[in-house]
Tab-separated table of C-alpha atoms in Angstrom:
chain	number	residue	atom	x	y	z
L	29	UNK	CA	0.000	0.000	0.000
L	30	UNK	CA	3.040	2.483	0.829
L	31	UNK	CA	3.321	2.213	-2.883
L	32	UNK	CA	0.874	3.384	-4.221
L	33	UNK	CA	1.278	7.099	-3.904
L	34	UNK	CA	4.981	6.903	-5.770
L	35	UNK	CA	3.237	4.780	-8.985
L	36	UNK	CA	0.387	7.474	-8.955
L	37	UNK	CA	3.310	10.272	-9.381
L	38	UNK	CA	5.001	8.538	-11.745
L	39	UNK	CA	1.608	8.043	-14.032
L	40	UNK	CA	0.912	11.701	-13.152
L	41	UNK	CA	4.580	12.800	-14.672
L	42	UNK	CA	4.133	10.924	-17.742
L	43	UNK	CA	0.726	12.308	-18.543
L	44	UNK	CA	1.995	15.496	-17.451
L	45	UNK	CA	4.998	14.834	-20.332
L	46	UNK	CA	2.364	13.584	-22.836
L	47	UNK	CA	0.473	16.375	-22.533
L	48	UNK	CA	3.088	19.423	-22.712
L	49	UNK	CA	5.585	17.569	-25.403
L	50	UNK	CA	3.320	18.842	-28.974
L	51	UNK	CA	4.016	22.518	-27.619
L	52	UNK	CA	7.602	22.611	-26.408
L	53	UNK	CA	9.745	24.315	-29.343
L	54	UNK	CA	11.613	21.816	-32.052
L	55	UNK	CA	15.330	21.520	-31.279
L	56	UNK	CA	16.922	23.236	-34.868
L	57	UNK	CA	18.503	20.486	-37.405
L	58	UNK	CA	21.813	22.784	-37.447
L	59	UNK	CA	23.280	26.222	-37.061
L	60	UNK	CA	23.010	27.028	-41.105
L	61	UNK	CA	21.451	26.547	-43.978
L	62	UNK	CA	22.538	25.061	-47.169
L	63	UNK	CA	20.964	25.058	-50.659
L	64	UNK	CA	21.145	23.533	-54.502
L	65	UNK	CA	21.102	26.055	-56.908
L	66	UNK	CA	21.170	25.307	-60.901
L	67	UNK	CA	19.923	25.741	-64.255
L	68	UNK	CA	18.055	22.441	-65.048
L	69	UNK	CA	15.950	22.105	-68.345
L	70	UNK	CA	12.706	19.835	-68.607
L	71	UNK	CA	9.408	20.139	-67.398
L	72	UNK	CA	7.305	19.911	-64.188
L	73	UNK	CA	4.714	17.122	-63.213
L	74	UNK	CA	1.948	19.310	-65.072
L	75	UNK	CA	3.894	19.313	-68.539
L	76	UNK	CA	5.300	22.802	-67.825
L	77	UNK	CA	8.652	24.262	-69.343
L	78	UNK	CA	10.738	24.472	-66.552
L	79	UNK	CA	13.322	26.725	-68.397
L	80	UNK	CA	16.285	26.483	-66.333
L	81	UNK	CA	15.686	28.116	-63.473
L	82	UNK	CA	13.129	25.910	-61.092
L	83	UNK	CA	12.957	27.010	-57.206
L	84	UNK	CA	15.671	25.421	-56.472
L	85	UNK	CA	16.284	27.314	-52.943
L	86	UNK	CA	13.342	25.057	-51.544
L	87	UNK	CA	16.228	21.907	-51.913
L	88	UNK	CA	17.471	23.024	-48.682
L	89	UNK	CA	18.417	21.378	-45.666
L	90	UNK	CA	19.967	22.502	-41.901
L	91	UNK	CA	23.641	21.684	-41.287
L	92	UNK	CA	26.180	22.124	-38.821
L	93	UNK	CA	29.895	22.793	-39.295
L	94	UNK	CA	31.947	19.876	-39.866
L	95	UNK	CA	29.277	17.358	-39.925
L	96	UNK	CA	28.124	15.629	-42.709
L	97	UNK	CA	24.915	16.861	-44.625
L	98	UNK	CA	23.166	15.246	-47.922
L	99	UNK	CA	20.724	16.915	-49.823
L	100	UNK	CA	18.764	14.800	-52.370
L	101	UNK	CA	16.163	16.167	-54.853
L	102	UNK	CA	13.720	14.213	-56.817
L	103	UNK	CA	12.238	14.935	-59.803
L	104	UNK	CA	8.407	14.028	-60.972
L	105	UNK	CA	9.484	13.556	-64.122
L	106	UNK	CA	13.418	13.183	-65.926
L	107	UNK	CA	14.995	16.449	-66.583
L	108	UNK	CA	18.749	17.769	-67.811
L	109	UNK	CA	21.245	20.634	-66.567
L	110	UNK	CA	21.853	23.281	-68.396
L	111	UNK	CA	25.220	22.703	-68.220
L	112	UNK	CA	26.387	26.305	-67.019
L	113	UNK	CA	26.000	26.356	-63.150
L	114	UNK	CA	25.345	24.028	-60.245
L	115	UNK	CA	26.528	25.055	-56.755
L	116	UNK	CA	25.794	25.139	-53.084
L	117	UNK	CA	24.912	28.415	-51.499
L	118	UNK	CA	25.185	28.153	-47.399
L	119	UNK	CA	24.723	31.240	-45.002
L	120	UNK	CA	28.226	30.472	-43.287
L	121	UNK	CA	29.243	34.073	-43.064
L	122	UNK	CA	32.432	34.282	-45.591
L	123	UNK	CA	35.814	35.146	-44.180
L	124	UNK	CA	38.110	33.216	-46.871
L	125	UNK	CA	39.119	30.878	-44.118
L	126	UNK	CA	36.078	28.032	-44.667
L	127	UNK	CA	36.477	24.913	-46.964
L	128	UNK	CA	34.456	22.271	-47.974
L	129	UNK	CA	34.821	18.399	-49.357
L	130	UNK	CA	32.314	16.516	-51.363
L	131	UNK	CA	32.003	13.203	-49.924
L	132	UNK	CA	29.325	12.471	-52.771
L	133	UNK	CA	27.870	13.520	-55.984
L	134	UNK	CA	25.217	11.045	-57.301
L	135	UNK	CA	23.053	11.490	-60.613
L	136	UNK	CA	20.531	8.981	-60.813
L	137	UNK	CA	22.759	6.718	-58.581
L	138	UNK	CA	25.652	6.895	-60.279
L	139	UNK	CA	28.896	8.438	-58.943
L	140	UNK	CA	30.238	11.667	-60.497
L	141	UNK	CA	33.621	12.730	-60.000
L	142	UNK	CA	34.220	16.199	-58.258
L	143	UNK	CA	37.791	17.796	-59.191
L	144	UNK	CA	39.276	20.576	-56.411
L	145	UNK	CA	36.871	22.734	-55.226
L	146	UNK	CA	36.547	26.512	-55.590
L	147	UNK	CA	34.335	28.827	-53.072
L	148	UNK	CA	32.965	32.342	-53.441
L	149	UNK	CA	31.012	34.509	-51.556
L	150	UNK	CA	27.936	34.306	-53.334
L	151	UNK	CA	25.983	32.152	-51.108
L	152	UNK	CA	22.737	32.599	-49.146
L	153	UNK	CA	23.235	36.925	-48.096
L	154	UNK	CA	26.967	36.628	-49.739
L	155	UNK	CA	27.257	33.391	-47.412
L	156	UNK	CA	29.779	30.767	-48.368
L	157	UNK	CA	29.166	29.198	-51.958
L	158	UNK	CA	30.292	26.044	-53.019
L	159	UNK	CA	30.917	26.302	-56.825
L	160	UNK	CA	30.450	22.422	-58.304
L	161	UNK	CA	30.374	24.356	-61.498
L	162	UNK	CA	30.107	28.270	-62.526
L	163	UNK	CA	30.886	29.061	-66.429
L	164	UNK	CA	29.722	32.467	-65.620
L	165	UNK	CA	32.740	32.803	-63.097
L	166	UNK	CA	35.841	33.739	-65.203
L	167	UNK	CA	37.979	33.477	-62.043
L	168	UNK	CA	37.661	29.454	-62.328
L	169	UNK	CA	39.833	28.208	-65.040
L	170	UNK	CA	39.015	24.504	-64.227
L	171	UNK	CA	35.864	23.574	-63.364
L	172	UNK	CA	35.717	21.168	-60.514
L	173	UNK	CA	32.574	19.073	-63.111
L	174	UNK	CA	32.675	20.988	-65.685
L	175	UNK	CA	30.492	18.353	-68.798
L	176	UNK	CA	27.093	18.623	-66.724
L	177	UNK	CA	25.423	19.129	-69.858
L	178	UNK	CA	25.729	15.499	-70.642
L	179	UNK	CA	23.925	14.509	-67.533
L	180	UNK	CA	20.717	14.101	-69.502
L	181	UNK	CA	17.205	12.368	-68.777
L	182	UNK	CA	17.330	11.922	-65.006
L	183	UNK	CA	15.081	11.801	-62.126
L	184	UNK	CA	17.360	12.030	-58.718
L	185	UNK	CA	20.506	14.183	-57.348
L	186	UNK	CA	21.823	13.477	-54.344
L	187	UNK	CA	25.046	15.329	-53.176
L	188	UNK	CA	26.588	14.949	-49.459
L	189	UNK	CA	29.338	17.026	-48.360
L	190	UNK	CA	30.864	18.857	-45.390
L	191	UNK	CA	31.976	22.288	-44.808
L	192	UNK	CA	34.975	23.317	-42.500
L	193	UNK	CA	35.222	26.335	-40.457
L	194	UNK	CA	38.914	26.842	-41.224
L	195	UNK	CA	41.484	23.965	-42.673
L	196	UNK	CA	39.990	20.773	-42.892
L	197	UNK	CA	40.877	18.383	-46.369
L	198	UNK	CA	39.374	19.777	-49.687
L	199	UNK	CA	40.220	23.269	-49.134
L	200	UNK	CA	41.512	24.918	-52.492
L	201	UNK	CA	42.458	28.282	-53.473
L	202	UNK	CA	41.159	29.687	-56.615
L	203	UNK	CA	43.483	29.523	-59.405
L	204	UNK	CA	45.339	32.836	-59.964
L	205	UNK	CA	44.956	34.861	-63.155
L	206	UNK	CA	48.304	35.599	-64.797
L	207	UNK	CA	48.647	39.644	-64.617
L	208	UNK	CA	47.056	41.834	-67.199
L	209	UNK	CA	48.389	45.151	-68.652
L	210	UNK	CA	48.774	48.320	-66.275
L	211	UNK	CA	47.371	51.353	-66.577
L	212	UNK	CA	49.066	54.020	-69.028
L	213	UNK	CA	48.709	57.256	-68.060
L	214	UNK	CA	49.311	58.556	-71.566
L	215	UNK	CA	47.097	56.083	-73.292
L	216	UNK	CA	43.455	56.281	-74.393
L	217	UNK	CA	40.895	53.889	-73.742
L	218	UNK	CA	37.021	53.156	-73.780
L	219	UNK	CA	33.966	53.155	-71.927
L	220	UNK	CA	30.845	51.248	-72.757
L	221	UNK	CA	26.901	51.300	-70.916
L	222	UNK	CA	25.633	48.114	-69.450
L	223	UNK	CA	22.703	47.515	-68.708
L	224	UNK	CA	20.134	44.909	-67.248
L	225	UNK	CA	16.354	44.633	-66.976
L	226	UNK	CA	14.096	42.928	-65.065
L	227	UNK	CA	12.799	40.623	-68.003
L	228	UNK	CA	16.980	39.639	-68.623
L	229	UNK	CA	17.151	41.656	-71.936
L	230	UNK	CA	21.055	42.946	-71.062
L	231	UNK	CA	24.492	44.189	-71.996
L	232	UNK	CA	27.038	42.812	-70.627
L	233	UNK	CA	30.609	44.033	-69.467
L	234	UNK	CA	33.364	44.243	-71.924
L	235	UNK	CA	34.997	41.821	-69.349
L	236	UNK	CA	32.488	39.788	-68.934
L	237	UNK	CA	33.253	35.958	-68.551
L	238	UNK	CA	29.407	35.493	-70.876
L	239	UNK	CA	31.200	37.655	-73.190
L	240	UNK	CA	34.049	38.648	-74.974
L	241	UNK	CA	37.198	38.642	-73.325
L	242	UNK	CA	39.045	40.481	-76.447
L	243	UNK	CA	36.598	42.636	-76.905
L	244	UNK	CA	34.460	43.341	-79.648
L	245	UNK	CA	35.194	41.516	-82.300
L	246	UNK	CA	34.709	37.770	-80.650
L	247	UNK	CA	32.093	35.854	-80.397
L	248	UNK	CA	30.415	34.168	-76.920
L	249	UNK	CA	28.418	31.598	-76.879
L	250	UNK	CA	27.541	29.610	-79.780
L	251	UNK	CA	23.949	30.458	-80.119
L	252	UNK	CA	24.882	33.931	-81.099
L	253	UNK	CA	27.426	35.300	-84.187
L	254	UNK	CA	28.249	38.043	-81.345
L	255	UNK	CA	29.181	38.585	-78.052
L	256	UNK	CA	26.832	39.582	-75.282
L	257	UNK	CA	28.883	42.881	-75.344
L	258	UNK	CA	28.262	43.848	-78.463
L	259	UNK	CA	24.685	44.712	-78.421
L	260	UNK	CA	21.176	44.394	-76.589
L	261	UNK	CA	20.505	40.722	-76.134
L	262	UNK	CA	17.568	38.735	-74.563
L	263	UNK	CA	18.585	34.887	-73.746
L	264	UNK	CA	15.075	33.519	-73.104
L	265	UNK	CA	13.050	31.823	-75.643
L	266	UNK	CA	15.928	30.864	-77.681
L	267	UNK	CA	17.873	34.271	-77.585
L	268	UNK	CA	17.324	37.187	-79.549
L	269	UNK	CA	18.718	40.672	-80.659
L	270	UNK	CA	16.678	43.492	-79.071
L	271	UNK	CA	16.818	47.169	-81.188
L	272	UNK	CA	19.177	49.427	-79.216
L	273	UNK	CA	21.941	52.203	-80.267
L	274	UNK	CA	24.776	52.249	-77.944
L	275	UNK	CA	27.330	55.088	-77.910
L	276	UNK	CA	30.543	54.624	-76.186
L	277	UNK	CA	33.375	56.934	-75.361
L	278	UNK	CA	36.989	57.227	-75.979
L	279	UNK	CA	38.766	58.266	-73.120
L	280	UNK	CA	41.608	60.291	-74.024
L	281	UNK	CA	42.655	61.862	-70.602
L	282	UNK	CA	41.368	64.265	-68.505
L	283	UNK	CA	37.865	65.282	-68.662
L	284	UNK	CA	34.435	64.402	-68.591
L	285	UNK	CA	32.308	61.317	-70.809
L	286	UNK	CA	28.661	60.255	-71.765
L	287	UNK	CA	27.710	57.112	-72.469
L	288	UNK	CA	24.525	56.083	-73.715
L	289	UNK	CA	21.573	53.807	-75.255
L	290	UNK	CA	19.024	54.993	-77.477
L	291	UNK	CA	16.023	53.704	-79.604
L	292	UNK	CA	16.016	50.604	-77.433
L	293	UNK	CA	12.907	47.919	-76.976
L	294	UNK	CA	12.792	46.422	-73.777
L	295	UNK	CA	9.780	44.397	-74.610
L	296	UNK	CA	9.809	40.571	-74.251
L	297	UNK	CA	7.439	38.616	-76.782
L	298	UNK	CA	8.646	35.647	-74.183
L	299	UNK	CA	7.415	34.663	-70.594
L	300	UNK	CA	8.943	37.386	-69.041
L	301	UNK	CA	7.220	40.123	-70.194
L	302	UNK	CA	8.448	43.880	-70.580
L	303	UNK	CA	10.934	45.400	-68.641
L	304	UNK	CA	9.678	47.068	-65.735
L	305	UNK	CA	12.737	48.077	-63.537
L	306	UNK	CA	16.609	47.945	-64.149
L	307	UNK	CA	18.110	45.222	-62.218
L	308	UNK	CA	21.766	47.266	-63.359
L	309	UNK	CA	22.744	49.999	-65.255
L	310	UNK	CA	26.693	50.834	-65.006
L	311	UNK	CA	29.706	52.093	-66.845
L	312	UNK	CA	32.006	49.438	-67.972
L	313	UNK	CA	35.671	50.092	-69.642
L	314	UNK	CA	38.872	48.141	-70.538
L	315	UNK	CA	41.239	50.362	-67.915
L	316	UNK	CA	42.937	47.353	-65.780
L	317	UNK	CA	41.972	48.295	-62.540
L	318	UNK	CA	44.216	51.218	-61.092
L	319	UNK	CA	43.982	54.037	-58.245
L	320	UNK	CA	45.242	56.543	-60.224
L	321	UNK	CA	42.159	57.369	-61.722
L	322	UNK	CA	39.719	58.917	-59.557
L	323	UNK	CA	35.820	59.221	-60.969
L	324	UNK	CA	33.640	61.909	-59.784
L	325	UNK	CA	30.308	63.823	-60.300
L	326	UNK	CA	28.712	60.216	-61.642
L	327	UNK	CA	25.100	61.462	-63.770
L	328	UNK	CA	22.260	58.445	-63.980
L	329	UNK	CA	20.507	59.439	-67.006
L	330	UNK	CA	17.172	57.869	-67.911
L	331	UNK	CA	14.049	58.527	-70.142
L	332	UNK	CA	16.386	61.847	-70.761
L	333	UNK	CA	15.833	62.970	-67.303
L	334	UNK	CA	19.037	63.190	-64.283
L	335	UNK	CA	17.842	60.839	-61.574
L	336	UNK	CA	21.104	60.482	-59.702
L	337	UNK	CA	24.323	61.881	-59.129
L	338	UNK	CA	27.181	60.482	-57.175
L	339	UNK	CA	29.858	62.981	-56.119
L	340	UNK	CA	32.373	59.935	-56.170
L	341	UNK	CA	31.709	56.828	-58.129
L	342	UNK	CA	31.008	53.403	-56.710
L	343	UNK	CA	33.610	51.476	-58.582
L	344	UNK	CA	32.838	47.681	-58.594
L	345	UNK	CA	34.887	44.933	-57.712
L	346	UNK	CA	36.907	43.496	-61.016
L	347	UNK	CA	40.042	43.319	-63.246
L	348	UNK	CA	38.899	46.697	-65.290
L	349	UNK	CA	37.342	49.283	-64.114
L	350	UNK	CA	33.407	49.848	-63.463
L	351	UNK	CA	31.385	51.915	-62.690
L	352	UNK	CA	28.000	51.680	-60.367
L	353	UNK	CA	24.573	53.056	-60.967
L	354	UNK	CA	22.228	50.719	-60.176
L	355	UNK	CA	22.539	46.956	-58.843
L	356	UNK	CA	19.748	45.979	-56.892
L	357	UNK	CA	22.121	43.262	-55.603
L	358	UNK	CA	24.855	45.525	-54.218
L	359	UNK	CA	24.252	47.328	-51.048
L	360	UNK	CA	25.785	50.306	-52.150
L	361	UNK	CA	23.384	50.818	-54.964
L	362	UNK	CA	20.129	49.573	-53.719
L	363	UNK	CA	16.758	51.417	-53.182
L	364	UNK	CA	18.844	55.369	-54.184
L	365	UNK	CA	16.401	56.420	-56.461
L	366	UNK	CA	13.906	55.362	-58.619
L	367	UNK	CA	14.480	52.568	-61.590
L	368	UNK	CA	11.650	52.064	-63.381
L	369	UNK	CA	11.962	52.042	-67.297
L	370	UNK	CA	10.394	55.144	-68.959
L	371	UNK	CA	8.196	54.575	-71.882
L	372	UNK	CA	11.291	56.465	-74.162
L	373	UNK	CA	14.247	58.362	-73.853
L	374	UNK	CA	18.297	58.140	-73.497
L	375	UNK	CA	19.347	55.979	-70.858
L	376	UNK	CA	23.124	57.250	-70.079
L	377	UNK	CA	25.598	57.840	-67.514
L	378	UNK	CA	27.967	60.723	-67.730
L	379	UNK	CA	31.452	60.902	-65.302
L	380	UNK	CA	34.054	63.046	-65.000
L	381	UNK	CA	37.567	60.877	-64.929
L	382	UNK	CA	41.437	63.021	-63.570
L	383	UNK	CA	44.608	60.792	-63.064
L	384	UNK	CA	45.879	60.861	-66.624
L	385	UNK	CA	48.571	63.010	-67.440
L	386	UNK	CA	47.142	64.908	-69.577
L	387	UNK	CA	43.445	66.554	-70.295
L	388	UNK	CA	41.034	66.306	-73.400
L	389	UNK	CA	40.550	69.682	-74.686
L	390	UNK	CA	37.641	67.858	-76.711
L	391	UNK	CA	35.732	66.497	-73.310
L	392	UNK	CA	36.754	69.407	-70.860
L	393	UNK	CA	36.022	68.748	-67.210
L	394	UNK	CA	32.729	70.457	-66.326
L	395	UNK	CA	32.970	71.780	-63.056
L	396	UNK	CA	30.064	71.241	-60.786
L	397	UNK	CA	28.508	74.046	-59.106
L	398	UNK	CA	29.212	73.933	-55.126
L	399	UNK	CA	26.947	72.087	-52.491
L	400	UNK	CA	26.667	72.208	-49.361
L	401	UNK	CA	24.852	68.345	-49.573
L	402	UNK	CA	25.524	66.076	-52.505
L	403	UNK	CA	23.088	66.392	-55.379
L	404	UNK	CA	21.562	62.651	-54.250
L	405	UNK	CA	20.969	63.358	-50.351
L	406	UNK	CA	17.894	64.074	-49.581
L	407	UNK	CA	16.553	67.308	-48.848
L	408	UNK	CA	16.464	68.975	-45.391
L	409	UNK	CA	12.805	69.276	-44.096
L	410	UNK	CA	11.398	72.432	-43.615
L	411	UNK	CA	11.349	74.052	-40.322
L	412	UNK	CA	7.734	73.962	-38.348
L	413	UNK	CA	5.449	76.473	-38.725
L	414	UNK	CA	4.600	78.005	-35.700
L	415	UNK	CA	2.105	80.461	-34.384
L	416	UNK	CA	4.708	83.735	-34.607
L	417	UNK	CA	5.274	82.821	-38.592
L	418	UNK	CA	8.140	81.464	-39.776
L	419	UNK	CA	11.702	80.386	-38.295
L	420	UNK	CA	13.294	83.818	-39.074
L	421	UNK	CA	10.694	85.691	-38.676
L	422	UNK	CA	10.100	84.179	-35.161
L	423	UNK	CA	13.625	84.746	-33.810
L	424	UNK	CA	13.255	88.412	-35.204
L	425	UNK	CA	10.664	88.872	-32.737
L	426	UNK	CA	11.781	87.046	-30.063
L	427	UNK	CA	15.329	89.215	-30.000
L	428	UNK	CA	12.356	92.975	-30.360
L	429	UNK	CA	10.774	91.189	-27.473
L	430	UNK	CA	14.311	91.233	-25.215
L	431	UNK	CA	15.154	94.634	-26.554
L	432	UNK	CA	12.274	96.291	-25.478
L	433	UNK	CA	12.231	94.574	-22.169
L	434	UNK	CA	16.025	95.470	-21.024
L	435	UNK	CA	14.385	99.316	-22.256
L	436	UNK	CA	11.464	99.055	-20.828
L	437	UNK	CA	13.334	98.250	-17.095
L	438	UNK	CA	16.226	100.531	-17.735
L	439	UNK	CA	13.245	103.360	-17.524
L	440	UNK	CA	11.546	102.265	-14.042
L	441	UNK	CA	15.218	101.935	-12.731
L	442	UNK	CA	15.592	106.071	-13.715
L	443	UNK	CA	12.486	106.847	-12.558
L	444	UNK	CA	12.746	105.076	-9.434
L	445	UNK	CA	16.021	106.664	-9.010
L	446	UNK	CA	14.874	110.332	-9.485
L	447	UNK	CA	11.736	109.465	-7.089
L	448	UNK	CA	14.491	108.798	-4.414
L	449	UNK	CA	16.547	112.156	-4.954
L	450	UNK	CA	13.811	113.908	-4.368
């Protein structure tokens, strides 16, 4: 009998466990996230063209450091990459210290082999990427797979790996690029618009790795007879030349330059639709990068109308020089002004470049009148109103009001004086 009351607390615990267990918080799976990005080609479960970009972010899974993680995705119905980029973006804050190593890279069930790996800081919030392959990166010379494309017709992709704080095996440093020309003060050189809209009709750099990396005259990809850089170009649906009349600028010293697109068609006969916004607009040239050079007084033309100036230029990270106008991926140009696309108009940029050692009489520097605030800050707000007018006005009074008081008591002090010699 001295029993009983310890089994009844016992049964009482576990009911009291049974019953408060659904609302207690889920322990997290890990510290960060990791997801599969890629271009895949095929179609969804309801016949739809997937067109290489599916949501691949929702292939995610929760990891912790040093531990390994798999994620496997399965298809409804058999699908191929693209053949340009497959990676794995993590929110591991990027310091150039982490690694990673691919313990497994499955398509369909059968192994593929993963060659040293390169990382970038283009994951999750510019997390910690792992590139498995990136054509669009022209910093990797060897791709660690680089024949996805003949991964064709399959239903299942599993890939484990691990990723290392600091050290650990499979840690690689991207290859370095032999060194390009310097800059020559005395030489001349060019500068070129780019430009990208919301519906992916484009420009790209003239260093662009989707490009040309001679220039002009090459040729990119083999869909088109001309590089992405030498025109107005619109990849989906097959790819097409959009109308567009670009105007570039020799630099030949000192002075200041317009760039500039005109009679352009941002309209997409395609999925996407027309171009609503810019996702970038900038000013690309073939200077190798140099601090000599110092860019100022940076115009954002558009629809023929200044929308932004930047007293100093934001130049962008890169083996030439370029300039910033509008990125809505770069903190620096986010959210400044407003992007949307005008119904016509130039869209230009116009700078004002000093290092060289010697000026263009043709392009003379136009000085800028002076400012207190740059031209992009936002103006001051006006002072209150108040009941005695305005903020000027009000202190005018207020300083009569103390005036005629010290007068006013200077006068009883006399006449109270007088009263007293009397």
């Amino acid at each position: 009998m001295k029993r009983k009351p310890k089994i009844l607390a016992f049964l009482l615990a576990i009911a009291l466990i049974l019953t408060f267990v659904p609302f207690m918080p889920a322990m997290a799976a890990g510290e960060f996230t990791a997801q599969v990005h890629s271009d895949i080609n095929g179609q969804d479960a309801d016949g739809e063209n997937i067109n290489g970009w599916p949501d691949l972010p929702t292939w995610s899974v929760d990891f912790d450091m040093g531990e390994e993680t798999t994620i496997t995705i399965d298809f409804d119905v058999p699908v191929s990459f693209g053949g340009n980029y497959f990676a794995v973006n993590t929110n591991v804050p990027f310091t150039g210290e982490e690694s990673a190593e691919v313990k497994s890279f499955k398509i369909d069930g059968a192994e593929v082999a993963v060659g040293e790996l390169v990382y970038t800081d283009e994951g999750i919030d510019k997390g910690f990427r792992i590139n498995i392959c990136n054509k669009w990166n022209g910093d990797i010379e060897v791709q660690p797979v680089g024949n996805l494309e003949e991964y064709t017709d399959f239903s299942k992709i599993e890939i484990t790996f691990v990723v290392y704080a600091e050290g650990g095996p499979g840690i690689a440093e991207p290859p370095e690029k032999p060194a390009g020309p310097d800059f020559d003060p005395n030489g001349s050189y060019m500068a070129y618009l780019g430009v990208q809209m919301n519906n992916w009709i484009f420009r790209d750099p003239w260093d662009s790795a989707l490009g040309d990396p001679d220039g002009v005259d090459g040729s990119a990809w083999a869909d088109f007879d001309q590089s992405y850089f030498s025109g107005l170009f619109e990849t989906a649906g097959g790819g097409k030349v959009h109308p567009g009349t670009f105007t570039d600028a020799e630099l030949k010293g000192n002075g200041t330059y317009r760039v500039s697109l005109v009679d352009w068609d941002f309209s997409d006969p395609n999925e996407n639709g027309p171009a609503e916004s810019f996702n970038q607009l900038f000013v690309s040239t073939d200077i190798p990068y140099t601090e000599a050079l110092e860019f100022t007084n940076v115009k954002v033309i558009v629809g023929g109308n200044q929308r932004y100036t930047f007293k100093e230029a934001v130049i962008l990270d890169g083996d030439y020089i370029r300039i910033g106008g509008i990125n809505i991926w770069d903190d620096e140009l986010q959210d400044l002004f407003n992007n949307n696309v005008p119904a016509s108009g130039e869209i230009a940029m116009e700078f004002t470049v000093t290092g060289f050692a010697y000026d263009n009489d043709d392009s003379p520097i136009i000085e800028e009148e002076p400012s207190p605030t740059p031209s992009y800050a936002p103006a001051s707000p006006s002072p209150a109103a108040t009941d005695d007018g305005d903020e000027e006005g009000g202190n005018g009074l207020m300083i009569a009001l103390i005036i005629g008081g010290v007068v006013l008591l200077v006068v009883i002090i006399v006449v109270v004086m007088m009263k007293k010699k009397k």
